[in-house]
Short mmCIF file of C-alpha atoms in Angstrom, two decimals:
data_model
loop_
_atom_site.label_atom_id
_atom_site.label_comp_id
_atom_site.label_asym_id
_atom_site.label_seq_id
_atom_site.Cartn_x
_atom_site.Cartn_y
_atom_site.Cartn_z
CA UNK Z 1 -8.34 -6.72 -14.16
CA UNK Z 2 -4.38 -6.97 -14.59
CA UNK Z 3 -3.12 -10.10 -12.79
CA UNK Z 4 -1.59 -9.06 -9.57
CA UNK Z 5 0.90 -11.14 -7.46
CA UNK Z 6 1.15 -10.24 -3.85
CA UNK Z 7 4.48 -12.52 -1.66
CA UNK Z 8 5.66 -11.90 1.64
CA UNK Z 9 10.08 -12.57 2.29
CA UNK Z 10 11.02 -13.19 5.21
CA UNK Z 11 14.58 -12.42 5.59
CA UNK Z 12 16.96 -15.48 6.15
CA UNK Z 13 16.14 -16.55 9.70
CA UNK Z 14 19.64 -18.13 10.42
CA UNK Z 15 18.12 -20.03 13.32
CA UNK Z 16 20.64 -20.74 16.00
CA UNK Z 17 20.62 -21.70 19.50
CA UNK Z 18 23.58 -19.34 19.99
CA UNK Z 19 21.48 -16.20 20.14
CA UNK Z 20 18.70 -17.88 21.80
CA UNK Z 21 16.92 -18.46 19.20
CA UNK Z 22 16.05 -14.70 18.17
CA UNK Z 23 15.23 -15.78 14.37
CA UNK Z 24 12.82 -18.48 15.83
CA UNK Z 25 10.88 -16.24 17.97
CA UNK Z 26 10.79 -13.15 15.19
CA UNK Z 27 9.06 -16.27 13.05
CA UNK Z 28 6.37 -17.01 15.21
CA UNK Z 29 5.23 -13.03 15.36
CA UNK Z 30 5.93 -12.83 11.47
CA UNK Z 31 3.25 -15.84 11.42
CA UNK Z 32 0.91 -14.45 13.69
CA UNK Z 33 1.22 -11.59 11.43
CA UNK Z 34 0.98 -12.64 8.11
CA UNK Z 35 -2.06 -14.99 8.75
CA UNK Z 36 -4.11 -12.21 9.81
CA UNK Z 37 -3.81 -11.07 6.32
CA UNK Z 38 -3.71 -14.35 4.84
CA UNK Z 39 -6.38 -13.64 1.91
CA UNK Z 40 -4.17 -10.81 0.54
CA UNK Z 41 -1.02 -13.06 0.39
CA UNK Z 42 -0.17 -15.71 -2.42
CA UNK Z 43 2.53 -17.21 -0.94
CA UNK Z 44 5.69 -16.25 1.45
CA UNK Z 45 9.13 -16.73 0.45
CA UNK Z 46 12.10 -17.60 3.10
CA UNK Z 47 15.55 -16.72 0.79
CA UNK Z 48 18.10 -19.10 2.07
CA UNK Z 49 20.29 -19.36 5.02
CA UNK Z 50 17.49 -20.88 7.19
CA UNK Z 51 19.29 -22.80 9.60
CA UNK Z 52 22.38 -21.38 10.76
CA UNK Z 53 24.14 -24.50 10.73
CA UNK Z 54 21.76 -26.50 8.81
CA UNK Z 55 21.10 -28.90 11.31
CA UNK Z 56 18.51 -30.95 11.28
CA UNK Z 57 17.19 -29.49 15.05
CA UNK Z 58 17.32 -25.90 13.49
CA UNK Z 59 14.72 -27.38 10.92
CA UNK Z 60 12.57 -28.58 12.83
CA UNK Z 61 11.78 -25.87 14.78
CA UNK Z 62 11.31 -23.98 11.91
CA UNK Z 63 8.85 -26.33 10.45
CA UNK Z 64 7.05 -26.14 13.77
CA UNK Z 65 7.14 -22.34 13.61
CA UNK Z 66 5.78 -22.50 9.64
CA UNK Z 67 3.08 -25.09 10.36
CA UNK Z 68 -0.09 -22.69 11.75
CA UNK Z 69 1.13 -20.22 8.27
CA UNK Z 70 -2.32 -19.90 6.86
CA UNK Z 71 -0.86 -18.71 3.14
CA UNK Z 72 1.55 -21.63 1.05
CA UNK Z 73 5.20 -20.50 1.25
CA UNK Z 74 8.21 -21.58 -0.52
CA UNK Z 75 11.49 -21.74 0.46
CA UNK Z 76 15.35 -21.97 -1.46
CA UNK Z 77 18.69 -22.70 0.01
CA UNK Z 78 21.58 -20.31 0.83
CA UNK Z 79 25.01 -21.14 2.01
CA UNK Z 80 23.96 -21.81 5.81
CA UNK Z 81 22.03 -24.38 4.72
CA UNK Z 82 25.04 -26.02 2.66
CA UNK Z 83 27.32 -25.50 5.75
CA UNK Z 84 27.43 -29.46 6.42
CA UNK Z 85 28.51 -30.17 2.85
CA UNK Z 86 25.09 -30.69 1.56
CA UNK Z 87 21.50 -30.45 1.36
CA UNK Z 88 20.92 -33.78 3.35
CA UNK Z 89 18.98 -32.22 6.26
CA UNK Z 90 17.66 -29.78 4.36
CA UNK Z 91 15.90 -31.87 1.75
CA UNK Z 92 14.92 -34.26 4.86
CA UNK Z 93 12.95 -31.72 6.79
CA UNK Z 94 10.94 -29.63 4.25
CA UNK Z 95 8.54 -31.09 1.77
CA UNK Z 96 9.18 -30.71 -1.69
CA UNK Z 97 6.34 -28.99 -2.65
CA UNK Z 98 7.83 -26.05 -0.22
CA UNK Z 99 10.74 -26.18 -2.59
CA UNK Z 100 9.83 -26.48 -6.15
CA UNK Z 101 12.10 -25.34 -8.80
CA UNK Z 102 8.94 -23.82 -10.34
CA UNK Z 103 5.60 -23.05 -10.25
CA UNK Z 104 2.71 -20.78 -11.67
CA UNK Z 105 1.29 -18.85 -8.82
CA UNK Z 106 -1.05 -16.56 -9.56
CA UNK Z 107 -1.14 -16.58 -13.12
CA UNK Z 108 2.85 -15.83 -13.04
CA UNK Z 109 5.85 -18.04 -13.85
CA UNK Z 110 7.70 -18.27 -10.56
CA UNK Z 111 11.27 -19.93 -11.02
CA UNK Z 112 13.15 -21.02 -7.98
CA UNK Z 113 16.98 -21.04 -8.85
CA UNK Z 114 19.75 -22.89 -6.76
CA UNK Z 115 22.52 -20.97 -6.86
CA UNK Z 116 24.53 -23.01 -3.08
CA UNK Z 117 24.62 -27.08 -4.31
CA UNK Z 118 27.13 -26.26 -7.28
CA UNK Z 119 30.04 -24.40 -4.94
CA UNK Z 120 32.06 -25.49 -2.36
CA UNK Z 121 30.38 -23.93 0.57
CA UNK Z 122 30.02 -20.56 2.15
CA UNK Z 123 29.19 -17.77 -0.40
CA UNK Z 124 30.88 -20.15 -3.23
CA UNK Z 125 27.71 -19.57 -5.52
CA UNK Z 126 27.30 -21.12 -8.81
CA UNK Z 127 24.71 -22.27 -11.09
CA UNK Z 128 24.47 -25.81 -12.06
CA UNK Z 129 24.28 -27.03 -16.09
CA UNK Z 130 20.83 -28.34 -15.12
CA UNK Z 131 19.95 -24.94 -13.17
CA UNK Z 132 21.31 -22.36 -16.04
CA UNK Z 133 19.19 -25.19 -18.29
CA UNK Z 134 16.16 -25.09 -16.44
CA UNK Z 135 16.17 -21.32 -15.95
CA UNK Z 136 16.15 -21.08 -19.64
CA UNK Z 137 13.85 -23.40 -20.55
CA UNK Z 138 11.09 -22.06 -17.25
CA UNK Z 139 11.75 -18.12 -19.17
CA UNK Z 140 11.26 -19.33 -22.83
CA UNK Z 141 7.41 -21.23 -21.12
CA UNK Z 142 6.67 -18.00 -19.93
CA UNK Z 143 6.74 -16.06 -22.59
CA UNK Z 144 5.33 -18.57 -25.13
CA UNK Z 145 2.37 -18.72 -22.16
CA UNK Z 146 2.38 -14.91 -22.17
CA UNK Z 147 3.17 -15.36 -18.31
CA UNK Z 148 5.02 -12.91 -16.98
CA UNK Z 149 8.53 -14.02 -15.31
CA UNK Z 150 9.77 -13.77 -11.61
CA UNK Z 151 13.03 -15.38 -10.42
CA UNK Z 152 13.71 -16.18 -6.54
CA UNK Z 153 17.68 -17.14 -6.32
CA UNK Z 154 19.46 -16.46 -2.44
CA UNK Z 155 21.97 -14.02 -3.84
CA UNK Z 156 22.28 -11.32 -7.16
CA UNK Z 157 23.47 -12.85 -9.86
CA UNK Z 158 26.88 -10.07 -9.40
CA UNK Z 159 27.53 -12.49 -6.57
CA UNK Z 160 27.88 -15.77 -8.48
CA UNK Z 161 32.01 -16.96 -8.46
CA UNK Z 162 31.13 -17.85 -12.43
CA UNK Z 163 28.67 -17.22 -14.76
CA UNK Z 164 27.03 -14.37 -13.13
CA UNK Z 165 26.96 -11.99 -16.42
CA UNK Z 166 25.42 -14.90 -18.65
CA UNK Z 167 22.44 -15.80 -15.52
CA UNK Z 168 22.04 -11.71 -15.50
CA UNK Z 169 21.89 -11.22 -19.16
CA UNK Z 170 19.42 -14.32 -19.34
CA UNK Z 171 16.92 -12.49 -16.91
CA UNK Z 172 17.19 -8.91 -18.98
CA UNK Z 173 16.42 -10.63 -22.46
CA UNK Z 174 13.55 -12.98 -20.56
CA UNK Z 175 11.95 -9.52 -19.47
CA UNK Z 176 11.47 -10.78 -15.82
CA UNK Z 177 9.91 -8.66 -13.95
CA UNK Z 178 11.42 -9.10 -10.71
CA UNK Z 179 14.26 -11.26 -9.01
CA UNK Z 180 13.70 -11.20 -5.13
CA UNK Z 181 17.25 -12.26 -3.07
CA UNK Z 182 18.57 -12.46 0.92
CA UNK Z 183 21.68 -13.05 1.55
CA UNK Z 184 22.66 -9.38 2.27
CA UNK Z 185 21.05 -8.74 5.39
CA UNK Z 186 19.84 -5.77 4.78
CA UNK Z 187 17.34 -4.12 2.91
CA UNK Z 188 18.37 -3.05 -0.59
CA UNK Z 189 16.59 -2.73 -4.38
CA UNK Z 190 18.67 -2.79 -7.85
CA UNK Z 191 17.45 -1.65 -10.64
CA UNK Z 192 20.00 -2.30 -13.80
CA UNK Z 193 17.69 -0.48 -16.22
CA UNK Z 194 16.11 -4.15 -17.37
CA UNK Z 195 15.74 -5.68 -14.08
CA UNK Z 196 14.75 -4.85 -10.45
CA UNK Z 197 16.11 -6.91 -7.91
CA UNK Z 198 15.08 -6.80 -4.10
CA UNK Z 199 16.58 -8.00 -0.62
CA UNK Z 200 15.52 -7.89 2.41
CA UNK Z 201 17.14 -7.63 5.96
CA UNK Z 202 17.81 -10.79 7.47
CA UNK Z 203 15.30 -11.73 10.49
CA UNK Z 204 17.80 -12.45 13.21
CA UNK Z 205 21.23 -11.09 12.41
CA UNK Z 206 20.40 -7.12 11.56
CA UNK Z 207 23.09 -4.40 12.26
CA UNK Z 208 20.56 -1.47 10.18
CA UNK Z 209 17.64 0.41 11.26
CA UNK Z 210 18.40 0.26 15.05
CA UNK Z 211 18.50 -3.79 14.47
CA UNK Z 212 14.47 -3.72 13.66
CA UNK Z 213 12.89 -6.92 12.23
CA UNK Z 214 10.13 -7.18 9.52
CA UNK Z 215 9.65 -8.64 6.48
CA UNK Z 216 9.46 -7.01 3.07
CA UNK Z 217 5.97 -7.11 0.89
CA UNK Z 218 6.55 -7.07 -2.78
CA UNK Z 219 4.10 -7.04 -5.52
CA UNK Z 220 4.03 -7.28 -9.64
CA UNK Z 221 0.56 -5.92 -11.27
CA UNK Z 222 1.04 -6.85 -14.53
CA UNK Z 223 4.78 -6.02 -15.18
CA UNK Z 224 4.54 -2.93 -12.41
CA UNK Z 225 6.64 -4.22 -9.53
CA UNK Z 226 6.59 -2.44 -6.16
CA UNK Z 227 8.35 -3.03 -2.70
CA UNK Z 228 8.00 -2.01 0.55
CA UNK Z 229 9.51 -3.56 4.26
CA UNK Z 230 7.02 -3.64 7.20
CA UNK Z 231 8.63 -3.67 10.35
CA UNK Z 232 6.98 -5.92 13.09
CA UNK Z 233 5.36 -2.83 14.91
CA UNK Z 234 4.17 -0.59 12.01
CA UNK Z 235 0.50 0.26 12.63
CA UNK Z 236 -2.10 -1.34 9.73
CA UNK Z 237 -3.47 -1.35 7.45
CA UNK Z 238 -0.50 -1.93 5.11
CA UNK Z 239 -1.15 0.03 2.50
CA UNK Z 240 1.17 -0.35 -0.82
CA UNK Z 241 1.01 1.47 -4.60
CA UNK Z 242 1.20 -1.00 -6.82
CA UNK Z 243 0.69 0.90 -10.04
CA UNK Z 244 2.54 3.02 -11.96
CA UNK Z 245 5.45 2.41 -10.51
CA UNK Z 246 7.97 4.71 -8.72
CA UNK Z 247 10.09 6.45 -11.10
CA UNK Z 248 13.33 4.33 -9.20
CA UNK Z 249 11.92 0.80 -10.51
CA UNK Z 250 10.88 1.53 -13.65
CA UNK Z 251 12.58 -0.22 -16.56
CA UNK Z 252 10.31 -0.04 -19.25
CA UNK Z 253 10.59 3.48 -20.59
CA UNK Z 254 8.11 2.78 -23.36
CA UNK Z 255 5.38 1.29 -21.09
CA UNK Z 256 2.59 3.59 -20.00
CA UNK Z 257 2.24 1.37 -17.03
CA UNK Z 258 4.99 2.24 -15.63
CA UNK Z 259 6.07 5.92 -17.00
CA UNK Z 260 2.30 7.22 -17.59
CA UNK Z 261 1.35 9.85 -20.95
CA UNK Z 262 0.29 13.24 -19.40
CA UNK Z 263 -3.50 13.28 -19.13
CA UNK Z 264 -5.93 10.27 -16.75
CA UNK Z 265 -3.77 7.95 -14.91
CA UNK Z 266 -5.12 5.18 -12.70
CA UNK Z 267 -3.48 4.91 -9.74
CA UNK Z 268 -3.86 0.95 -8.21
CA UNK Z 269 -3.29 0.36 -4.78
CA UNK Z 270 -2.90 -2.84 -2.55
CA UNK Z 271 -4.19 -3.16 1.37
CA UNK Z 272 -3.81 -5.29 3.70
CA UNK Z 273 -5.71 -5.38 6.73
CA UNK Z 274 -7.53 -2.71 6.23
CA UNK Z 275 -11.41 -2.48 7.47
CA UNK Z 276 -13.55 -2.98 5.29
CA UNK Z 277 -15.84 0.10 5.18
CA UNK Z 278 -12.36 2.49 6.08
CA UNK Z 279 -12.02 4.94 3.65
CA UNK Z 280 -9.01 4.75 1.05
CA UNK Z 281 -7.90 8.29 -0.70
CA UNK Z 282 -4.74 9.45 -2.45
CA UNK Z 283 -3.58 12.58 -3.51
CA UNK Z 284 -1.06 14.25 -6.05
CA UNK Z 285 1.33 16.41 -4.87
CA UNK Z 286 -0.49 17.09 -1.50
CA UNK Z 287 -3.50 18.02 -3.47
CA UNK Z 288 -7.36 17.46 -2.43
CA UNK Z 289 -8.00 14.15 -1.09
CA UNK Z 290 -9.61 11.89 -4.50
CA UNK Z 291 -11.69 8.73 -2.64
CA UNK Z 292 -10.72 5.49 -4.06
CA UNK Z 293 -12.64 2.16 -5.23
CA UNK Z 294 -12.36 -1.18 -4.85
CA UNK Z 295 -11.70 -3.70 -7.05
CA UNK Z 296 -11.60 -6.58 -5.75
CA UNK Z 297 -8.64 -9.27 -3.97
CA UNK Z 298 -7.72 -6.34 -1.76
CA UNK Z 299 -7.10 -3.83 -4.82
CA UNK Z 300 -8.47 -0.31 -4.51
CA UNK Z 301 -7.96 2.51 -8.03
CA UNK Z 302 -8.78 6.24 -8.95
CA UNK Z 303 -8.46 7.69 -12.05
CA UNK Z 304 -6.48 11.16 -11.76
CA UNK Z 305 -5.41 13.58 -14.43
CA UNK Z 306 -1.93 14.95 -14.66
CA UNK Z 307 -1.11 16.90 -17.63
CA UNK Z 308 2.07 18.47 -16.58
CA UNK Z 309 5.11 16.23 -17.80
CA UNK Z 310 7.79 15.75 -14.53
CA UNK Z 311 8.02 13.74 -11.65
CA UNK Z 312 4.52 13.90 -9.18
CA UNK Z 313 4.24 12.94 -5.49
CA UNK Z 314 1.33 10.24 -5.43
CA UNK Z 315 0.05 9.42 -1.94
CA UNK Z 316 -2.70 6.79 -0.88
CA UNK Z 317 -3.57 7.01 2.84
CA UNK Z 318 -5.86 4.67 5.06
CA UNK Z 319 -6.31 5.04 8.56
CA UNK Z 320 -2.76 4.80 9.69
CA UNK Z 321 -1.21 3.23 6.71
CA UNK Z 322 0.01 5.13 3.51
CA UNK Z 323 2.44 5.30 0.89
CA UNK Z 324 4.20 7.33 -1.32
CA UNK Z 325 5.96 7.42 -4.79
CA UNK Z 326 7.33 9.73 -7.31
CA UNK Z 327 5.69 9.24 -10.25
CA UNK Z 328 7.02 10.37 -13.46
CA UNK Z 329 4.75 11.47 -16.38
CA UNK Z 330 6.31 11.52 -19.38
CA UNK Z 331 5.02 12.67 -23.26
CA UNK Z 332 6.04 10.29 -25.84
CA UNK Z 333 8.24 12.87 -27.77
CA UNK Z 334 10.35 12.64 -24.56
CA UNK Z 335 10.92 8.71 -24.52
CA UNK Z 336 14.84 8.19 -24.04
CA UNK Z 337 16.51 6.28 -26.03
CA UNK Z 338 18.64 3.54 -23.75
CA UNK Z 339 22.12 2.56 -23.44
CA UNK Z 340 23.65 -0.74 -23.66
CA UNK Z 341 23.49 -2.18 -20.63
CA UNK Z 342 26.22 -3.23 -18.60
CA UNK Z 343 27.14 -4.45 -15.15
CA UNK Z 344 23.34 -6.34 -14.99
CA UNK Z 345 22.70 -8.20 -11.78
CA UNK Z 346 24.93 -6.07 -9.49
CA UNK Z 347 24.84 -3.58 -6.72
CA UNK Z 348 26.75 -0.89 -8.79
CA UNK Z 349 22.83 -0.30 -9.38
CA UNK Z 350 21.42 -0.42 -6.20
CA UNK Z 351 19.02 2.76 -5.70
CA UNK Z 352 20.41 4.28 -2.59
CA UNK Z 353 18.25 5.10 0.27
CA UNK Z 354 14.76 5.17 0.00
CA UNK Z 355 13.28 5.69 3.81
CA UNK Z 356 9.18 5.52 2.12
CA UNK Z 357 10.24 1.90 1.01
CA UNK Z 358 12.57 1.60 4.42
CA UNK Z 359 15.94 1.52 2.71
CA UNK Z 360 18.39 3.46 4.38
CA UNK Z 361 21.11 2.38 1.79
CA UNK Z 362 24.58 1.92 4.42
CA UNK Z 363 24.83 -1.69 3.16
CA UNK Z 364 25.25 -2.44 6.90
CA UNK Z 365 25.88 -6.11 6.99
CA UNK Z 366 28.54 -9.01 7.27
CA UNK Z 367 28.46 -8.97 3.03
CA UNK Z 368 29.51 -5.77 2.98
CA UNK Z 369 29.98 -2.67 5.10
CA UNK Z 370 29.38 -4.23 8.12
CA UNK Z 371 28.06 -2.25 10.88
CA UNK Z 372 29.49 -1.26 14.48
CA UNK Z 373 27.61 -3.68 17.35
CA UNK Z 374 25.50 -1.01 18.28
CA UNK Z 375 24.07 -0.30 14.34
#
């Protein structure tokens, strides 16, 4: 079976007393949640900007709210964090093995990049020499492990004040797979043609989606990455495609994996909290219903055929819970050939709205469009 990587991100909580604490109490259901679906999960990620004001109260009620989390989760700063002029309380409150710079998890290479202690505060972000060094040498283990790459950094690298061309350029020729952000506040996914990059609302401070909170569940099967946000009420079982991928995060135009051959294609699918004798069946372009197996750590497959080249709707359904992509098949005759890249690491990318995935594309948020008070 391809290795298969499974994280929950919570959006940056930017705990505060000021709003009485609305982050704080969004954590504690996003715990609940999460740990009743703990075996599914390898770890959760928190992006950044976890205490407002980095204080060191603001901590500890967040490491309060994180200690009943049944999975391991790992955390990174943003420029909230920073706001007193350094990591002091930060680095005080949360253990370092909450914070590593990296870590196999999963049989992946999960790097862990600060991108806040190098600038001068608020959304100065730069990369320090021993950052851009350690990100290099983390990418060059990987691939002489065979280990597929992921990077976890509080901003896109288009964001950096310096540097943010060479840290982009350094992901595409590493082949990571995916490069999971906050900082935006709302939900968005790049893909720069080597790269896909992913952020997710923030928990408290939302102006998109009628100010709904959630948290986004991403997955990697092999070098297939998929992405989905969950808001707090959405029925289970979660159900999530996980291979091939949807024809907007593909990036690997040669890879069968990703952009199948006409002819059988198995379709890989990831539940969570789903019964355990519920049945779990997809169909291709609203075609008959095709019962699925499963295959173990929450994975369930079918083997279809599709020998018309073009873009197919693939659906997986269980109970309440489905998903959706488009799913381009594609001879080999009719492989592109691909441009230079340019612009990597930036939101000139970004796919637009993508409601299955719940990405309504406004860029509502204080980073950008910023939306009226009653977005």
């Amino acid at each position: 079976m391809t290795d298969t990587i499974c994280w929950v991100h919570v959006g940056d909580l930017h705990l505060d007393p000021d709003d009485g604490w609305l982050g704080l109490d969004r954590l504690h259901t996003i715990v609940a949640q999460v740990n009743r679906v703990a075996d599914g999960v390898d770890f959760v990620f928190l992006p950044g900007d976890n205490a407002n004001h980095g204080t060191p109260d603001q901590y500890a009620r967040m490491m309060d709210a994180l200690a009943p989390l049944a999975p391991p989760w790992r955390v990174i700063a943003g420029d909230h964090d920073f706001e007193p002029g350094d990591l002091t309380n930060y680095v005080a409150a949360i253990p370092a093995a909450n914070r590593p710079e990296s870590e196999t998890i999963a049989g992946y290479r999960c790097v862990f990049l600060d991108i806040v202690s190098a600038g001068a505060g608020g959304p100065d972000f730069r990369v320090t020499m021993h950052h851009r060094n350690r990100l290099a040498e983390e990418l060059a283990r990987a691939e002489a492990a065979g280990q597929v790459p992921l990077v976890f950094m509080h901003a896109y690298p288009g964001d950096l004040a310096a540097d943010g061309d060479a840290i982009a350029r350094t992901l595409a020729e590493a082949r990571v797979a995916f490069v999971d952000t906050g900082h935006t506040h709302y939900n968005e996914l790049l893909n720069d043609g080597r790269v896909i990059y992913g952020a997710t609302r923030s928990t408290a401070q939302i102006e998109e989606d009628g100010r709904r909170p959630g948290f986004a569940v991403v997955c990697v099967h092999g070098r297939v990455p998929s992405w989905r946000f969950r808001r707090l009420d959405a029925p289970w079982p979660h159900v999530q495609i996980v291979s091939p991928c949807d024809l907007r995060l593909a990036t690997r135009v040669t890879d069968p994996h990703q952009i199948p051959r006409p002819g059988e294609i198995a379709i890989v699918a990831r539940l969570l909290g789903a019964d355990a004798d519920a049945p779990v069946v997809l169909a291709v372009d609203d075609g008959a219903a095709i019962r699925m197996t499963g295959a173990g750590d929450g994975l369930w497959q079918a083997t279809v055929r599709i020998d018309e080249p073009g873009v197919h709707a693939v659906t997986v359904t269980c109970g309440e819970g489905h998903d959706r992509i488009d799913l381009l098949v594609r001879g080999e005759k009719d492989i592109p050939k691909r441009r230079l890249p340019a612009g990597l690491g930036t939101d000139a990318h970004a796919i637009g709205a993508w409601p299955v995935a719940g990405i309504d594309g406004l860029q509502l948020g204080p980073n950008k469009n910023g939306g009226p008070p009653d977005a």
